[in-house]
Short mmCIF file of C-alpha atoms and ligand atoms in Angstrom, two decimals:
data_model
loop_
_atom_site.label_atom_id
_atom_site.label_comp_id
_atom_site.label_asym_id
_atom_site.label_seq_id
_atom_site.Cartn_x
_atom_site.Cartn_y
_atom_site.Cartn_z
CA UNK A 42 23.09 -6.28 -29.67
CA UNK A 43 25.21 -5.93 -26.56
CA UNK A 44 24.07 -8.11 -23.67
CA UNK A 45 25.23 -6.81 -20.17
CA UNK A 46 25.40 -8.42 -16.68
CA UNK A 47 25.10 -6.79 -13.43
CA UNK A 48 25.95 -8.44 -10.07
CA UNK A 49 24.37 -7.19 -6.99
CA UNK A 50 22.78 -7.88 -3.71
CA UNK A 51 19.05 -8.65 -2.98
CA UNK A 52 16.86 -9.30 0.01
CA UNK A 53 15.80 -13.02 -0.55
CA UNK A 54 13.01 -14.67 1.27
CA UNK A 55 13.74 -18.47 1.62
CA UNK A 56 10.86 -19.31 3.82
CA UNK A 57 9.61 -18.74 7.25
CA UNK A 58 12.09 -16.63 9.42
CA UNK A 59 14.66 -17.01 6.51
CA UNK A 60 15.53 -13.83 4.87
CA UNK A 61 19.04 -13.36 3.44
CA UNK A 62 21.02 -10.65 1.72
CA UNK A 63 22.57 -12.61 -1.20
CA UNK A 64 24.35 -11.84 -4.44
CA UNK A 65 22.15 -12.10 -7.60
CA UNK A 66 22.85 -11.33 -11.23
CA UNK A 67 20.85 -9.84 -13.90
CA UNK A 68 21.47 -10.09 -17.72
CA UNK A 69 19.90 -7.50 -19.88
CA UNK A 70 19.72 -6.26 -23.34
CA UNK A 71 19.53 -2.75 -24.70
CA UNK A 72 15.66 -3.22 -24.97
CA UNK A 73 15.41 -3.62 -21.23
CA UNK A 74 14.54 -1.13 -18.26
CA UNK A 75 16.83 -1.39 -15.44
CA UNK A 76 16.32 0.58 -12.13
CA UNK A 77 18.88 1.06 -9.61
CA UNK A 78 16.67 0.88 -6.36
CA UNK A 79 16.98 3.66 -3.76
CA UNK A 80 14.38 3.16 -1.20
CA UNK A 81 11.52 0.64 -0.30
CA UNK A 82 8.67 0.40 2.17
CA UNK A 83 7.90 -2.75 4.09
CA UNK A 84 4.21 -3.82 3.73
CA UNK A 85 2.03 -6.36 5.42
CA UNK A 86 2.71 -8.90 2.87
CA UNK A 87 6.55 -8.73 3.34
CA UNK A 88 5.85 -9.26 7.14
CA UNK A 89 3.74 -12.29 6.43
CA UNK A 90 6.27 -13.96 4.14
CA UNK A 91 8.89 -13.40 6.85
CA UNK A 92 6.87 -14.77 9.90
CA UNK A 93 4.74 -17.45 8.08
CA UNK A 94 6.65 -18.28 4.95
CA UNK A 95 3.35 -17.25 3.10
CA UNK A 96 1.00 -14.34 2.68
CA UNK A 97 -2.58 -15.82 2.55
CA UNK A 98 -2.68 -18.45 0.01
CA UNK A 99 0.68 -17.51 -1.40
CA UNK A 100 3.48 -19.79 -0.07
CA UNK A 101 7.13 -19.33 -0.73
CA UNK A 102 8.39 -22.32 -2.78
CA UNK A 103 11.78 -20.89 -3.79
CA UNK A 104 13.76 -18.03 -2.69
CA UNK A 105 12.15 -14.74 -3.83
CA UNK A 106 13.23 -11.14 -3.74
CA UNK A 107 10.63 -9.40 -1.47
CA UNK A 108 9.27 -5.87 -1.62
CA UNK A 109 6.53 -4.19 -3.89
CA UNK A 110 6.86 -0.77 -2.62
CA UNK A 111 10.04 0.76 -4.05
CA UNK A 112 11.53 3.78 -6.09
CA UNK A 113 14.81 4.26 -7.81
CA UNK A 114 16.90 5.74 -10.62
CA UNK A 115 17.03 4.41 -14.29
CA UNK A 116 20.15 2.67 -14.67
CA UNK A 117 19.44 1.73 -18.34
CA UNK A 118 16.29 2.87 -20.39
CA UNK A 119 15.40 1.03 -23.71
CA UNK A 120 16.60 2.52 -26.74
CA UNK A 121 14.30 5.42 -27.87
CA UNK A 122 12.52 5.47 -24.59
CA UNK A 123 11.55 8.95 -22.99
CA UNK A 124 13.11 7.65 -19.86
CA UNK A 125 16.55 9.03 -19.01
CA UNK A 126 19.46 7.41 -17.31
CA UNK A 127 19.82 8.74 -13.59
CA UNK A 128 16.14 10.00 -13.61
CA UNK A 129 14.22 9.20 -10.53
CA UNK A 130 11.32 6.71 -11.01
CA UNK A 131 8.56 5.28 -8.84
CA UNK A 132 7.89 1.61 -9.95
CA UNK A 133 4.40 0.36 -10.15
CA UNK A 134 4.57 -3.11 -8.86
CA UNK A 135 1.42 -4.20 -10.91
CA UNK A 136 1.78 -6.09 -14.00
CA UNK A 137 -1.63 -6.91 -15.36
CA UNK A 138 -1.96 -9.18 -18.49
CA UNK A 139 -3.61 -6.18 -20.41
CA UNK A 140 -5.70 -8.85 -22.51
CA UNK A 141 -8.13 -10.60 -20.25
CA UNK A 142 -11.79 -9.50 -19.96
CA UNK A 143 -11.19 -7.43 -16.84
CA UNK A 144 -8.19 -5.74 -18.25
CA UNK A 145 -10.08 -4.86 -21.21
CA UNK A 146 -12.91 -3.33 -19.16
CA UNK A 147 -10.16 -1.15 -17.33
CA UNK A 148 -10.39 -3.29 -14.28
CA UNK A 149 -6.71 -4.28 -14.15
CA UNK A 150 -6.94 -4.65 -10.25
CA UNK A 151 -9.28 -7.65 -10.94
CA UNK A 152 -6.93 -9.32 -13.63
CA UNK A 153 -6.60 -13.12 -12.73
CA UNK A 154 -3.01 -13.09 -14.45
CA UNK A 155 -1.66 -10.05 -12.44
CA UNK A 156 1.98 -10.59 -11.86
CA UNK A 157 2.29 -8.39 -8.67
CA UNK A 158 5.88 -7.74 -7.83
CA UNK A 159 7.18 -9.54 -4.59
CA UNK A 160 4.45 -11.97 -4.64
CA UNK A 161 4.62 -15.87 -4.35
CA UNK A 162 1.01 -16.24 -5.77
CA UNK A 163 2.46 -17.92 -8.93
CA UNK A 164 5.27 -20.44 -9.24
CA UNK A 165 7.86 -19.37 -10.33
CA UNK A 166 7.15 -16.34 -7.97
CA UNK A 167 7.23 -12.75 -9.31
CA UNK A 168 10.50 -11.15 -7.61
CA UNK A 169 10.18 -7.91 -5.89
CA UNK A 170 12.22 -4.58 -5.60
CA UNK A 171 14.08 -4.90 -2.53
CA UNK A 172 17.45 -5.42 -4.39
CA UNK A 173 20.18 -3.07 -5.45
CA UNK A 174 19.01 -3.30 -9.07
CA UNK A 175 15.56 -4.58 -10.70
CA UNK A 176 14.49 -5.14 -14.28
CA UNK A 177 11.13 -3.90 -14.96
CA UNK A 178 8.99 -2.58 -17.93
CA UNK A 179 9.11 0.73 -19.14
CA UNK A 180 5.41 1.18 -18.42
CA UNK A 181 5.92 0.56 -14.66
CA UNK A 182 8.22 3.51 -14.32
CA UNK A 183 6.73 6.76 -13.37
CA UNK A 184 9.28 9.64 -13.34
CA UNK A 185 9.18 12.07 -10.61
CA UNK A 186 10.86 15.33 -9.77
CA UNK A 187 14.64 15.27 -8.59
CA UNK A 188 13.94 17.51 -5.60
CA UNK A 189 11.38 15.06 -4.04
CA UNK A 190 13.13 12.64 -1.67
CA UNK A 191 12.81 8.89 -2.37
CA UNK A 192 11.53 8.36 1.13
CA UNK A 193 8.57 10.20 0.24
CA UNK A 194 8.00 8.62 -3.09
CA UNK A 195 8.44 5.23 -1.73
CA UNK A 196 4.93 5.57 -0.55
CA UNK A 197 3.46 5.73 -4.14
CA UNK A 198 2.06 2.17 -4.03
CA UNK A 199 0.13 2.46 -0.51
CA UNK A 200 -0.95 5.85 -1.55
CA UNK A 201 -2.30 4.33 -4.71
CA UNK A 202 -4.51 2.05 -2.59
CA UNK A 203 -5.68 4.91 -0.61
CA UNK A 204 -6.76 7.01 -3.56
CA UNK A 205 -8.39 4.00 -5.25
CA UNK A 206 -10.39 3.50 -2.08
CA UNK A 207 -11.57 7.25 -2.18
CA UNK A 208 -12.43 6.62 -5.94
CA UNK A 209 -14.44 3.57 -4.96
CA UNK A 210 -16.43 5.65 -2.44
CA UNK A 211 -17.69 8.05 -5.24
CA UNK A 212 -17.68 11.79 -4.70
CA UNK A 213 -16.77 12.76 -1.13
CA UNK A 214 -16.95 16.35 -1.73
CA UNK A 215 -18.47 18.07 1.38
CA UNK A 216 -18.97 14.65 3.09
CA UNK A 217 -18.22 13.53 6.93
CA UNK A 218 -15.69 10.77 6.56
CA UNK A 219 -14.58 8.33 9.26
CA UNK A 220 -11.48 6.18 8.80
CA UNK A 221 -11.41 3.15 11.05
CA UNK A 222 -7.77 1.99 11.70
CA UNK A 223 -4.88 4.56 11.40
CA UNK A 224 -2.05 2.36 10.03
CA UNK A 225 -0.23 3.29 7.01
CA UNK A 226 -3.25 2.62 4.54
CA UNK A 227 -5.74 4.24 6.88
CA UNK A 228 -3.67 7.35 7.40
CA UNK A 229 -3.00 7.78 3.88
CA UNK A 230 -6.69 7.35 3.16
CA UNK A 231 -7.36 10.25 5.51
CA UNK A 232 -4.92 12.52 3.50
CA UNK A 233 -6.58 11.23 0.22
CA UNK A 234 -10.02 11.95 1.54
CA UNK A 235 -9.16 15.47 2.43
CA UNK A 236 -7.39 16.08 -0.88
CA UNK A 237 -10.62 14.82 -2.50
CA UNK A 238 -12.78 17.44 -0.89
CA UNK A 239 -14.22 15.79 2.26
CA UNK A 240 -15.58 18.37 4.77
CA UNK A 241 -14.51 16.45 7.92
CA UNK A 242 -12.28 13.51 8.43
CA UNK A 243 -12.25 11.71 11.87
CA UNK A 244 -9.90 8.74 12.69
CA UNK A 245 -10.62 5.93 15.06
CA UNK A 246 -7.96 3.75 16.41
CA UNK A 247 -7.14 1.84 19.48
CA UNK A 248 -3.61 3.14 19.55
CA UNK A 249 -2.89 6.53 20.94
CA UNK A 250 0.18 6.63 18.65
CA UNK A 251 -1.76 5.91 15.46
CA UNK A 252 -4.37 8.65 16.55
CA UNK A 253 -1.69 11.30 16.86
CA UNK A 254 -0.33 10.26 13.30
CA UNK A 255 -3.74 10.54 11.98
CA UNK A 256 -4.03 14.12 13.22
CA UNK A 257 -0.67 14.97 11.74
CA UNK A 258 -1.74 13.31 8.33
CA UNK A 259 -4.63 15.88 8.31
CA UNK A 260 -7.59 14.23 10.21
CA UNK A 261 -9.85 16.81 11.87
CA UNK A 262 -10.25 14.58 14.99
CA UNK A 263 -9.57 11.18 16.28
CA UNK A 264 -11.11 8.81 18.92
CA UNK A 265 -10.57 5.66 20.72
CA UNK A 266 -13.49 3.24 19.96
CA UNK A 267 -13.58 2.02 23.56
CA UNK A 268 -14.26 5.53 24.52
CA UNK A 269 -18.15 5.60 25.37
CA UNK A 270 -18.40 9.42 24.94
CA UNK A 271 -17.01 9.44 21.40
CA UNK A 272 -19.00 6.33 20.35
CA UNK A 273 -22.26 7.94 21.79
CA UNK A 274 -21.61 11.03 19.68
CA UNK A 275 -20.73 9.32 16.51
CA UNK A 276 -22.95 6.29 16.55
CA UNK A 277 -26.21 7.40 18.14
CA UNK A 278 -29.14 8.76 15.91
CA UNK A 279 -28.42 6.46 13.04
CA UNK A 280 -24.98 7.37 12.58
CA UNK A 281 -22.81 10.48 11.82
CA UNK A 282 -20.70 9.78 8.74
CA UNK A 283 -21.56 9.84 5.01
CA UNK A 284 -18.63 7.63 4.20
CA UNK A 285 -16.78 5.20 6.28
CA UNK A 286 -13.48 3.63 5.40
CA UNK A 287 -12.86 0.43 7.30
CA UNK A 288 -9.12 -0.31 7.17
CA UNK A 289 -8.71 -2.74 10.11
CA UNK A 290 -10.75 -5.78 9.09
CA UNK A 291 -11.58 -6.44 12.83
CA UNK A 292 -14.87 -7.85 13.71
CA UNK A 293 -15.71 -5.21 15.99
CA UNK A 294 -14.67 -2.29 13.65
CA UNK A 295 -16.55 -3.84 10.66
CA UNK A 296 -19.73 -3.90 12.99
CA UNK A 297 -19.13 -0.45 14.43
CA UNK A 298 -18.68 0.93 10.80
CA UNK A 299 -22.38 0.09 10.15
CA UNK A 300 -23.53 1.94 13.30
CA UNK A 301 -21.46 4.99 12.58
CA UNK A 302 -22.80 5.27 8.88
CA UNK A 303 -25.81 7.49 8.20
CA UNK A 304 -28.86 6.25 6.14
CA UNK A 305 -27.86 6.02 2.41
CA UNK A 306 -24.14 6.29 3.38
CA UNK A 307 -21.19 4.27 1.99
CA UNK A 308 -18.96 1.83 3.80
CA UNK A 309 -15.68 1.04 1.76
CA UNK A 310 -13.87 -1.89 3.18
CA UNK A 311 -10.09 -1.74 2.75
CA UNK A 312 -8.84 -3.89 5.68
CA UNK A 313 -8.75 -7.62 4.92
CA UNK A 314 -9.49 -9.35 8.04
CA UNK A 315 -7.76 -12.76 8.73
CA UNK A 316 -11.13 -14.60 9.34
CA UNK A 317 -14.48 -14.36 8.25
CA UNK A 318 -16.54 -11.57 9.96
CA UNK A 319 -20.06 -11.18 10.57
CA UNK A 320 -22.41 -8.07 9.54
CA UNK A 321 -25.28 -6.53 11.38
CA UNK A 322 -27.40 -7.09 8.02
CA UNK A 323 -30.65 -5.82 9.54
CA UNK A 324 -29.04 -2.34 10.17
CA UNK A 325 -27.44 -2.33 6.94
CA UNK A 326 -30.86 -2.99 5.11
CA UNK A 327 -32.77 -0.70 7.21
CA UNK A 328 -30.41 2.25 6.49
CA UNK A 329 -29.97 1.22 3.02
CA UNK A 330 -26.35 1.40 3.18
CA UNK A 331 -23.94 0.59 0.24
CA UNK A 332 -20.98 -1.66 1.12
CA UNK A 333 -18.10 -1.62 -1.24
CA UNK A 334 -14.83 -3.57 -1.33
CA UNK A 335 -11.57 -1.70 -2.43
CA UNK A 336 -8.73 -3.89 -3.79
CA UNK A 337 -5.36 -2.65 -4.79
CA UNK A 338 -5.58 0.17 -7.51
CA UNK A 339 -5.82 0.81 -11.16
CA UNK A 340 -4.56 4.11 -12.67
CA UNK A 341 -4.44 5.65 -9.19
CA UNK A 342 -0.70 5.26 -9.39
CA UNK A 343 0.01 8.16 -11.50
CA UNK A 344 -2.20 10.09 -9.12
CA UNK A 345 -0.26 8.98 -6.20
CA UNK A 346 3.11 9.99 -7.74
CA UNK A 347 1.67 13.64 -8.67
CA UNK A 348 0.09 14.02 -5.15
CA UNK A 349 3.40 12.96 -3.29
CA UNK A 350 5.44 14.97 -5.67
CA UNK A 351 3.36 18.18 -5.09
CA UNK A 352 3.00 17.60 -1.50
CA UNK A 353 -0.81 17.17 -1.51
CA UNK A 354 -0.26 14.00 0.63
CA UNK A 355 2.91 14.19 2.89
CA UNK A 356 3.46 10.70 4.38
CA UNK A 357 6.45 11.76 6.58
CA UNK A 358 4.45 11.34 9.89
CA UNK A 359 4.02 7.65 8.96
CA UNK A 360 7.68 6.80 8.76
CA UNK A 361 8.70 4.92 11.88
CA UNK A 362 12.25 3.89 11.03
CA UNK A 363 14.71 3.53 8.28
CA UNK A 364 17.15 0.68 7.81
CA UNK A 365 20.15 -0.18 5.29
CA UNK A 366 19.16 -3.33 3.27
CA UNK A 367 21.64 -5.19 4.95
CA UNK A 368 19.42 -4.96 8.12
CA UNK A 369 16.41 -6.36 6.40
CA UNK A 370 15.73 -8.99 9.12
CA UNK A 371 15.87 -6.15 11.82
CA UNK A 372 13.64 -4.08 9.68
CA UNK A 373 10.96 -6.69 9.18
CA UNK A 374 10.96 -7.34 12.84
CA UNK A 375 10.60 -3.71 13.72
CA UNK A 376 7.81 -3.30 11.06
CA UNK A 377 5.83 -6.07 12.58
CA UNK A 378 5.65 -4.57 15.97
CA UNK A 379 2.46 -2.47 15.71
CA UNK A 380 3.24 -0.91 19.05
CA UNK A 381 5.98 0.94 17.69
CA UNK A 382 5.93 0.91 14.00
CA UNK A 383 3.91 2.33 11.07
CA UNK A 384 5.80 2.25 8.03
CA UNK A 385 9.59 1.09 8.07
CA UNK A 386 11.64 2.13 5.19
CA UNK A 387 14.54 0.23 3.63
CA UNK A 388 17.42 1.94 1.91
CA UNK A 389 19.62 0.67 -0.82
ZN1 LIG B 1277 2.10 -2.43 -0.12
ZN1 LIG B 1278 -5.74 -9.13 -17.33
#
């Protein structure tokens, strides 16, 4: 059995404000799947690891390759695998255990043993994909057409999150939909809701820049939640929307979602606020609203790859900047500035 070794560079997070491009090596056998990374997207957790040395409860305890949104080409496929060397693949960063009670029920997103790539939840940490090469499992690789740009397929993971949120809402065919928060996940949720048959999708965001991206992503309209006329129109008479996706996690937004939703409507919470928020319980009860959380994704990854491949979702309006991986620090700083950035991509 021939063992090979690759040396390459990776974007390593050492702790707060300490990200370095460093040499790494990978030893692999003919049974391993190795991907040559082409493009990745910076997500909120990567930014938290950079500025705080942690993302929520996950603290950086040793240097870790960051990045969980990435695509590349097969460098080596296991013997007998349908994957071909050179083939373009989107890599699903989820690695559920597949034998706990939740996995066996098909709820892999709830797996307590989930080894999500680019996460410091466990020690040793699970390395991510911001590296020239990465070893993954065959099952994580979703081939996509050669004609589709890596910068488009780099959205496979956040698009999976958006499609999962739409699935959580139930059928939205013919429904009126509000998406609060038009950052990358909110904007992708608008496109996913349109693709899933929503009659009308409206975006709410404080930022003019994000509202115009929302329109480019297929929203039928947008408004500033501080605008009295719009809020009067959408919040009066016990609400206007059948389904509201709350993608900001902010207290005011969580509250306004309740007023914007019609009786018997559904609120899907995608935004995870930093601090606990309060709900107007009396209104929720009186309108018999359903409130559902949406966390990560399950088999929506394959759907996301298909929708991006076919152009059903076109994420290009969300791309704010692209950096070579050697500029990872500048890329993280740029991505953290919400006045100018939606999704920042890193190329390898
Ligand atoms: Zn992400
Ligand atoms: Zn499991």
